[in-house]
Coordinates of C-alpha atoms in Angstrom, one line a residue:
M5 CA 0.0 0.0 0.0
G6 CA 2.9 2.4 0.6
R7 CA 3.7 5.3 -1.6
T8 CA 5.4 8.8 -1.4
H9 CA 3.6 12.1 -1.9
K10 CA 4.5 13.8 -5.2
K11 CA 6.6 10.8 -6.3
E12 CA 4.6 9.1 -9.1
S13 CA 7.0 6.2 -9.4
T14 CA 5.6 5.0 -6.1
F15 CA 1.9 4.0 -5.9
A16 CA -0.6 1.9 -4.0
R17 CA -1.5 -1.3 -5.7
A18 CA -3.9 -4.1 -5.0
A19 CA -2.9 -7.8 -5.5
D20 CA -3.4 -9.9 -8.6
H21 CA -4.3 -13.6 -8.6
L22 CA -1.2 -15.7 -9.3
G23 CA -2.8 -19.1 -9.5
F24 CA -3.6 -22.3 -7.6
V25 CA -1.3 -25.0 -6.1
K26 CA -2.0 -27.9 -3.8
P27 CA -1.4 -27.5 0.0
D28 CA 1.8 -29.5 0.0
Q29 CA 3.2 -27.2 -2.7
V30 CA 2.6 -23.9 -0.9
V31 CA 6.0 -23.7 0.8
E32 CA 8.0 -24.4 -2.4
L33 CA 5.9 -21.9 -4.3
C34 CA 6.6 -19.2 -1.7
K35 CA 10.3 -20.0 -1.9
A36 CA 10.1 -19.5 -5.7
I37 CA 8.3 -16.2 -5.3
L38 CA 10.9 -14.9 -2.9
A39 CA 13.7 -16.0 -5.1
V40 CA 12.2 -14.1 -8.0
Q41 CA 12.0 -11.0 -5.9
R42 CA 15.5 -11.5 -4.7
D43 CA 17.0 -11.9 -8.2
H44 CA 14.8 -9.5 -10.2
G45 CA 13.4 -6.9 -7.8
N46 CA 14.8 -3.4 -7.7
R47 CA 17.8 -3.6 -5.3
E48 CA 19.1 -0.1 -6.0
V49 CA 16.1 2.2 -5.2
R50 CA 14.7 1.5 -1.8
A51 CA 11.4 3.3 -2.6
N52 CA 10.8 0.8 -5.5
A53 CA 12.1 -2.3 -3.8
R54 CA 8.8 -3.9 -3.1
M55 CA 7.5 -6.9 -5.0
K56 CA 4.5 -5.0 -6.2
Y57 CA 6.7 -2.9 -8.5
L58 CA 8.2 -6.0 -10.1
V59 CA 4.7 -7.4 -10.6
H60 CA 3.6 -4.1 -12.1
T61 CA 6.6 -4.0 -14.4
L62 CA 6.4 -7.6 -15.7
G63 CA 2.6 -7.9 -15.5
I64 CA 1.0 -10.8 -13.6
H65 CA 1.5 -13.1 -16.6
G66 CA 5.2 -12.3 -16.9
F67 CA 5.7 -12.6 -13.2
R68 CA 3.9 -16.0 -13.2
S69 CA 6.1 -17.3 -16.0
L70 CA 9.2 -16.3 -14.1
V71 CA 8.0 -17.9 -10.9
E72 CA 7.2 -21.1 -12.8
E73 CA 10.9 -21.2 -13.9
Y74 CA 12.0 -21.2 -10.3
F75 CA 9.1 -23.5 -9.1
G76 CA 9.8 -26.1 -11.8
E77 CA 6.1 -26.6 -12.6
T78 CA 3.2 -24.8 -14.3
I79 CA 0.9 -23.0 -11.9
S80 CA -2.7 -23.8 -12.3
P81 CA -5.3 -21.1 -12.9
I82 CA -7.0 -19.6 -9.9
K83 CA -10.0 -21.7 -8.8
P84 CA -13.5 -20.2 -8.5
M85 CA -14.1 -19.0 -4.9
K86 CA -17.4 -18.7 -3.0
E87 CA -19.1 -15.4 -3.2
W88 CA -17.6 -13.1 -0.5
K89 CA -19.1 -10.3 1.5
F90 CA -17.2 -7.9 3.7
S91 CA -18.2 -8.4 7.4
D92 CA -16.4 -8.1 10.7
W93 CA -18.9 -10.3 12.5
L94 CA -19.9 -7.8 15.2
G95 CA -22.6 -8.9 17.5
W96 CA -23.8 -12.5 18.4
H97 CA -23.6 -15.4 15.9
D98 CA -23.9 -19.2 15.9
Q99 CA -20.6 -20.8 15.0
G100 CA -22.1 -24.0 13.6
D101 CA -21.2 -26.5 16.2
G102 CA -23.7 -25.6 18.9
K103 CA -21.6 -22.9 20.4
M104 CA -21.7 -19.1 19.7
F105 CA -19.3 -16.2 19.2
K106 CA -19.5 -12.5 19.6
G107 CA -17.6 -9.7 17.9
F108 CA -17.2 -6.2 19.3
W109 CA -15.5 -3.0 18.1
V110 CA -12.2 -1.9 19.5
S111 CA -10.9 1.5 18.6
S112 CA -7.8 1.0 16.5
G113 CA -7.3 -2.4 18.0
R114 CA -6.0 -1.0 21.3
I115 CA -6.4 -3.5 24.1
R116 CA -6.5 -1.2 27.1
D117 CA -8.7 0.3 29.8
Q118 CA -9.4 3.9 29.0
D119 CA -12.3 6.4 29.4
G120 CA -14.6 3.8 31.0
V121 CA -14.2 1.3 28.2
N122 CA -12.1 -1.5 29.8
V123 CA -11.3 -3.9 26.9
K124 CA -8.3 -5.3 28.7
T125 CA -10.1 -6.1 31.9
A126 CA -13.1 -7.5 30.0
L127 CA -10.9 -9.9 27.9
R128 CA -9.1 -11.1 31.0
T129 CA -12.4 -11.8 32.8
L130 CA -13.9 -13.6 29.7
V131 CA -10.9 -15.8 29.3
D132 CA -10.6 -16.7 33.0
E133 CA -14.3 -17.2 33.7
I134 CA -15.9 -18.3 30.3
E135 CA -12.7 -19.9 28.9
C136 CA -13.5 -18.6 25.5
D137 CA -11.0 -18.1 22.6
V138 CA -10.0 -14.6 21.4
I139 CA -9.7 -13.8 17.7
L140 CA -8.3 -10.6 16.3
T141 CA -10.0 -9.5 13.1
P142 CA -8.4 -7.8 10.0
N143 CA -10.3 -4.6 11.0
Q144 CA -8.6 -4.6 14.4
N145 CA -11.7 -5.7 16.2
I146 CA -12.2 -8.7 18.5
V147 CA -14.3 -11.9 18.3
V148 CA -14.7 -14.1 21.4
S149 CA -15.6 -17.6 20.4
N150 CA -16.5 -21.1 21.6
I151 CA -19.1 -19.8 24.0
A152 CA -21.8 -22.2 25.3
P153 CA -25.3 -20.7 24.8
E154 CA -26.0 -20.8 28.5
N155 CA -23.0 -18.4 29.0
K156 CA -24.3 -15.8 26.5
G157 CA -26.0 -13.7 29.2
R158 CA -22.9 -13.7 31.4
V159 CA -20.7 -12.6 28.5
D160 CA -23.0 -9.7 27.9
E161 CA -22.9 -8.8 31.6
I162 CA -19.1 -8.8 31.6
L163 CA -19.0 -6.6 28.5
A164 CA -21.6 -4.2 30.1
E165 CA -19.7 -4.1 33.4
N166 CA -16.6 -2.9 31.5
G167 CA -18.4 -0.2 29.4
I168 CA -18.3 -2.1 26.1
E169 CA -22.0 -2.6 25.8
A170 CA -22.6 1.2 26.2
N171 CA -19.8 1.8 23.7
E172 CA -21.5 -0.5 21.1
K173 CA -24.7 1.5 21.4
A174 CA -22.9 4.7 20.5
L175 CA -21.4 3.2 17.3
T176 CA -22.3 4.5 13.9
P177 CA -22.1 2.7 10.5
L178 CA -18.7 4.2 10.0
H179 CA -17.1 2.5 13.1
E180 CA -17.1 -1.1 11.9
G181 CA -14.6 -0.6 9.1
A182 CA -12.7 2.4 10.5
I183 CA -8.9 1.9 10.9
A184 CA -6.1 4.3 11.7
C185 CA -2.4 3.8 11.9
A186 CA -0.5 4.6 15.1
A187 CA 0.9 7.9 13.8
L188 CA 1.9 10.5 16.4
P189 CA 3.5 10.1 18.9
L190 CA 4.6 6.5 18.2
C191 CA 5.7 6.6 14.6
G192 CA 8.7 8.6 13.4
L193 CA 7.4 8.7 9.9
A194 CA 4.1 10.4 10.8
I195 CA 3.4 13.8 9.4
T196 CA 0.2 14.4 11.4
E197 CA -2.3 12.7 13.7
A198 CA -4.3 9.5 12.9
E199 CA -5.1 7.0 15.7
R200 CA -5.6 9.6 18.5
V201 CA -8.0 11.7 16.4
L202 CA -9.8 8.8 14.6
P203 CA -12.9 8.8 17.0
E204 CA -13.3 12.6 16.5
Y205 CA -13.1 12.3 12.7
I206 CA -15.6 9.4 12.7
D207 CA -18.0 11.6 14.7
R208 CA -17.5 14.6 12.4
V209 CA -18.0 12.7 9.1
H210 CA -21.0 10.8 10.5
K211 CA -22.6 14.0 11.8
L212 CA -22.3 15.6 8.4
M213 CA -23.7 12.5 6.7
D214 CA -26.6 12.3 9.2
T215 CA -27.4 16.0 8.7
M216 CA -27.5 15.3 4.9
G217 CA -29.9 12.3 5.4
L218 CA -27.1 9.7 4.9
G219 CA -26.7 8.7 8.5
D220 CA -27.5 5.0 7.8
T221 CA -24.9 4.7 5.0
E222 CA -22.2 2.1 5.7
M223 CA -18.7 3.1 4.7
I224 CA -15.2 1.9 5.1
F225 CA -13.2 4.8 6.5
R226 CA -9.5 4.8 7.0
M227 CA -6.9 7.3 8.2
T228 CA -3.1 7.5 8.3
G229 CA -0.6 10.0 9.4
C230 CA 1.6 9.6 6.4
P231 CA 1.5 8.1 2.8
N232 CA 3.1 4.8 3.8
G233 CA -0.4 3.3 4.0
C234 CA -0.3 1.2 7.2
G235 CA -4.0 1.8 7.8
R236 CA -4.8 0.7 4.2
P237 CA -6.4 4.1 3.3
Y238 CA -6.0 3.6 -0.4
M239 CA -8.6 0.7 -0.6
A240 CA -11.1 2.6 1.6
E241 CA -14.3 4.2 0.4
L242 CA -13.1 7.3 2.2
G243 CA -9.4 7.6 3.1
L244 CA -7.5 10.4 4.8
V245 CA -3.8 10.4 4.2
G246 CA -1.5 12.7 6.2
S247 CA 0.1 15.3 4.0
G248 CA 1.1 18.0 6.4
P249 CA 0.5 19.2 10.0
D250 CA -3.3 18.9 10.4
K251 CA -3.7 18.4 6.6
Y252 CA -4.8 15.4 4.7
Q253 CA -5.0 14.0 1.2
I254 CA -8.5 12.7 0.5
W255 CA -8.9 9.4 -1.3
L256 CA -12.1 8.2 -2.9
G257 CA -13.2 5.3 -5.0
G258 CA -12.2 2.3 -3.0
T259 CA -15.1 -0.1 -2.4
R260 CA -16.7 -2.0 0.5
E261 CA -15.6 -5.2 -1.3
L262 CA -12.0 -4.1 -1.0
D263 CA -11.3 -5.2 -4.6
G264 CA -9.0 -2.4 -5.7
T265 CA -7.5 1.0 -4.8
G266 CA -9.2 4.4 -5.1
W267 CA -7.7 7.6 -6.3
P268 CA -6.5 10.9 -4.7
Y269 CA -9.3 13.5 -4.9
L270 CA -7.7 16.5 -3.2
D271 CA -4.3 17.3 -1.6
M272 CA -3.4 19.2 1.6
V273 CA -7.0 19.6 2.9
P274 CA -6.9 21.4 6.3
S275 CA -8.6 19.6 9.1
D276 CA -11.1 22.4 9.7
E277 CA -12.2 22.3 6.0
L278 CA -13.0 18.6 6.0
E279 CA -16.8 19.0 6.2
A280 CA -16.9 21.7 3.6
T281 CA -14.8 19.5 1.3
L282 CA -16.9 16.4 1.7
E283 CA -20.4 18.0 1.6
P284 CA -20.5 18.4 -2.2
V285 CA -19.2 14.8 -2.6
F286 CA -22.0 13.5 -0.4
A287 CA -24.5 15.7 -2.1
L288 CA -23.7 14.3 -5.5
Y289 CA -23.8 10.8 -4.1
K290 CA -27.2 11.5 -2.6
M291 CA -28.5 12.9 -5.9
R292 CA -27.1 10.4 -8.5
R293 CA -26.5 7.1 -6.7
K294 CA -28.2 3.9 -7.9
T295 CA -30.4 1.8 -5.7
N296 CA -28.3 0.2 -3.0
E297 CA -25.1 1.6 -4.5
G298 CA -22.4 2.1 -1.9
F299 CA -20.5 5.4 -1.5
G300 CA -17.3 3.9 -2.8
N301 CA -18.8 2.2 -5.8
F302 CA -20.6 5.4 -6.7
C303 CA -17.3 7.4 -6.5
K304 CA -15.6 4.7 -8.6
R305 CA -18.4 4.9 -11.2
A306 CA -18.7 8.7 -11.2
G307 CA -14.9 9.4 -11.4
K308 CA -12.8 12.2 -10.2
A309 CA -13.6 14.6 -13.1
Q310 CA -17.4 14.5 -12.5
I311 CA -17.1 14.9 -8.7
A312 CA -14.6 17.8 -9.0
A313 CA -16.8 19.6 -11.6
F314 CA -19.9 19.2 -9.4
A315 CA -18.0 20.4 -6.3
E316 CA -16.7 23.5 -8.1
K317 CA -20.2 24.7 -8.8
Y318 CA -21.8 23.4 -5.6
V319 CA -23.6 25.9 -3.3
P320 CA -23.1 25.0 0.4
G321 CA -26.3 23.8 1.9
S322 CA -28.0 23.0 -1.4
Y323 CA -28.2 19.3 -0.4
K324 CA -31.4 20.3 1.4
D325 CA -33.0 20.6 -2.0
I326 CA -32.3 17.0 -2.9
V327 CA -35.1 14.5 -2.2
D328 CA -34.9 10.9 -3.3
G329 CA -32.1 11.7 -5.7
K330 CA -33.9 14.6 -7.4
K331 CA -33.1 18.3 -6.9
V332 CA -36.3 20.1 -5.9
I333 CA -37.1 23.5 -7.5
V334 CA -39.0 25.6 -5.0
G335 CA -42.1 27.4 -6.5
Q336 CA -42.3 31.1 -6.7
G337 CA -45.0 33.5 -5.7
K338 CA -48.5 31.9 -5.4
N339 CA -47.0 28.5 -6.1
K340 CA -44.7 28.5 -3.2
S341 CA -47.2 27.3 -0.6
L342 CA -49.5 24.3 -0.3
K343 CA -52.5 24.6 2.0
V344 CA -53.7 21.6 4.1
D345 CA -56.0 21.3 7.1
E346 CA -54.6 21.7 10.6
E347 CA -54.8 18.0 11.5
L348 CA -52.9 16.9 8.3
H349 CA -50.4 19.7 8.9
T350 CA -49.7 18.4 12.4
R351 CA -49.2 14.8 11.1
I352 CA -46.9 15.9 8.3
K353 CA -44.8 18.0 10.8
A354 CA -44.4 15.0 13.1
L355 CA -43.5 12.6 10.3
A356 CA -41.0 15.0 8.9
K357 CA -39.3 15.3 12.2
K358 CA -39.3 11.5 12.7
N359 CA -37.6 11.1 9.2
K360 CA -35.1 14.0 9.9
M361 CA -36.5 16.1 7.1
S362 CA -37.8 19.6 6.8
M363 CA -41.6 19.9 6.1
Q364 CA -40.8 21.0 2.6
Q365 CA -38.5 18.0 2.0
F366 CA -41.0 15.5 3.5
T367 CA -44.0 17.0 1.7
T368 CA -42.1 16.9 -1.6
K369 CA -41.2 13.3 -1.0
I370 CA -44.7 12.0 -0.3
L371 CA -46.1 14.0 -3.3
M372 CA -43.4 12.6 -5.6
D373 CA -43.9 9.0 -4.3
G374 CA -47.7 9.4 -4.9
I375 CA -47.5 11.0 -8.3
Y376 CA -44.8 8.7 -9.7
G377 CA -46.6 5.7 -8.2
M378 CA -49.7 6.6 -10.2
E379 CA -47.9 7.0 -13.5
P380 CA -48.1 4.0 -15.9

């Protein structure tokens, strides 16, 4: 994932499928891959010494041919895999053998007792008392497994006693896939903050999305303090990459399926301009997304040019005029108001509040739903 700002010879790159071998051939194949990198990788320029640059230069077919020379056999084509969906298994689940497991969110994977959320103490108690196993997930969260159904209530009690249950209730759709690198003060390469400010940035981005009517949108959000990519920001739907003190490069176009890298949208965005920078992007997503289309997939489809052109002409706050993907034109003069009886007005007002809309937005929505529903 690593790269260097303003050095185009370095770049983030997703993996390619090399092929399939039998389990007893894996070690020998790995030896062959390492030998290819040893003999053919860039040994002179440290920034380009990674294997990804050799694969990029040769192409996956050329790289595979070279590996086969060292391996001594032809590598079979990749075999079809079962359909895969991103999930970190938060909450309770049956594990298929009569026992259960539960996943819970941990901020940046830190096993510690802090601010009333005592992850370290909870895990110690669970292991000692319930004798469950602990699994660390790729998203730095935790799964406790091999739990007998009769112990489910006690597990929930232990988590609640240590503040984890309350913490879970405060989670937003952005929390599950959120990751930040350690950054300051632990990493000497960090340009700016990441892990220590991640909770604040999650709250800020979600508050903006919620205000815009997108509060239930799931999104993979990543943040790093430098361009080396330890938090995998380049594959995220929204990635913030440190580019200066309290400044970030914004990456868009990664997907929830994590099947490729995104692209840099803007450089050197000051922290206090984050909401103003993201508002037009979210507004365009709200207006032009397809049914059930994720934010990352939308950005990938729309592309940088379309998003940048929209943002350039965007008027702050105009997302309020977008209802069900359509921009509403407010009537002028006598056409500006719609008269209803008092009882109906009260009901519309209550429903609009419940749906977090203005009365104008909600009235427009129900009229559009009704009118379009009657059309052949």
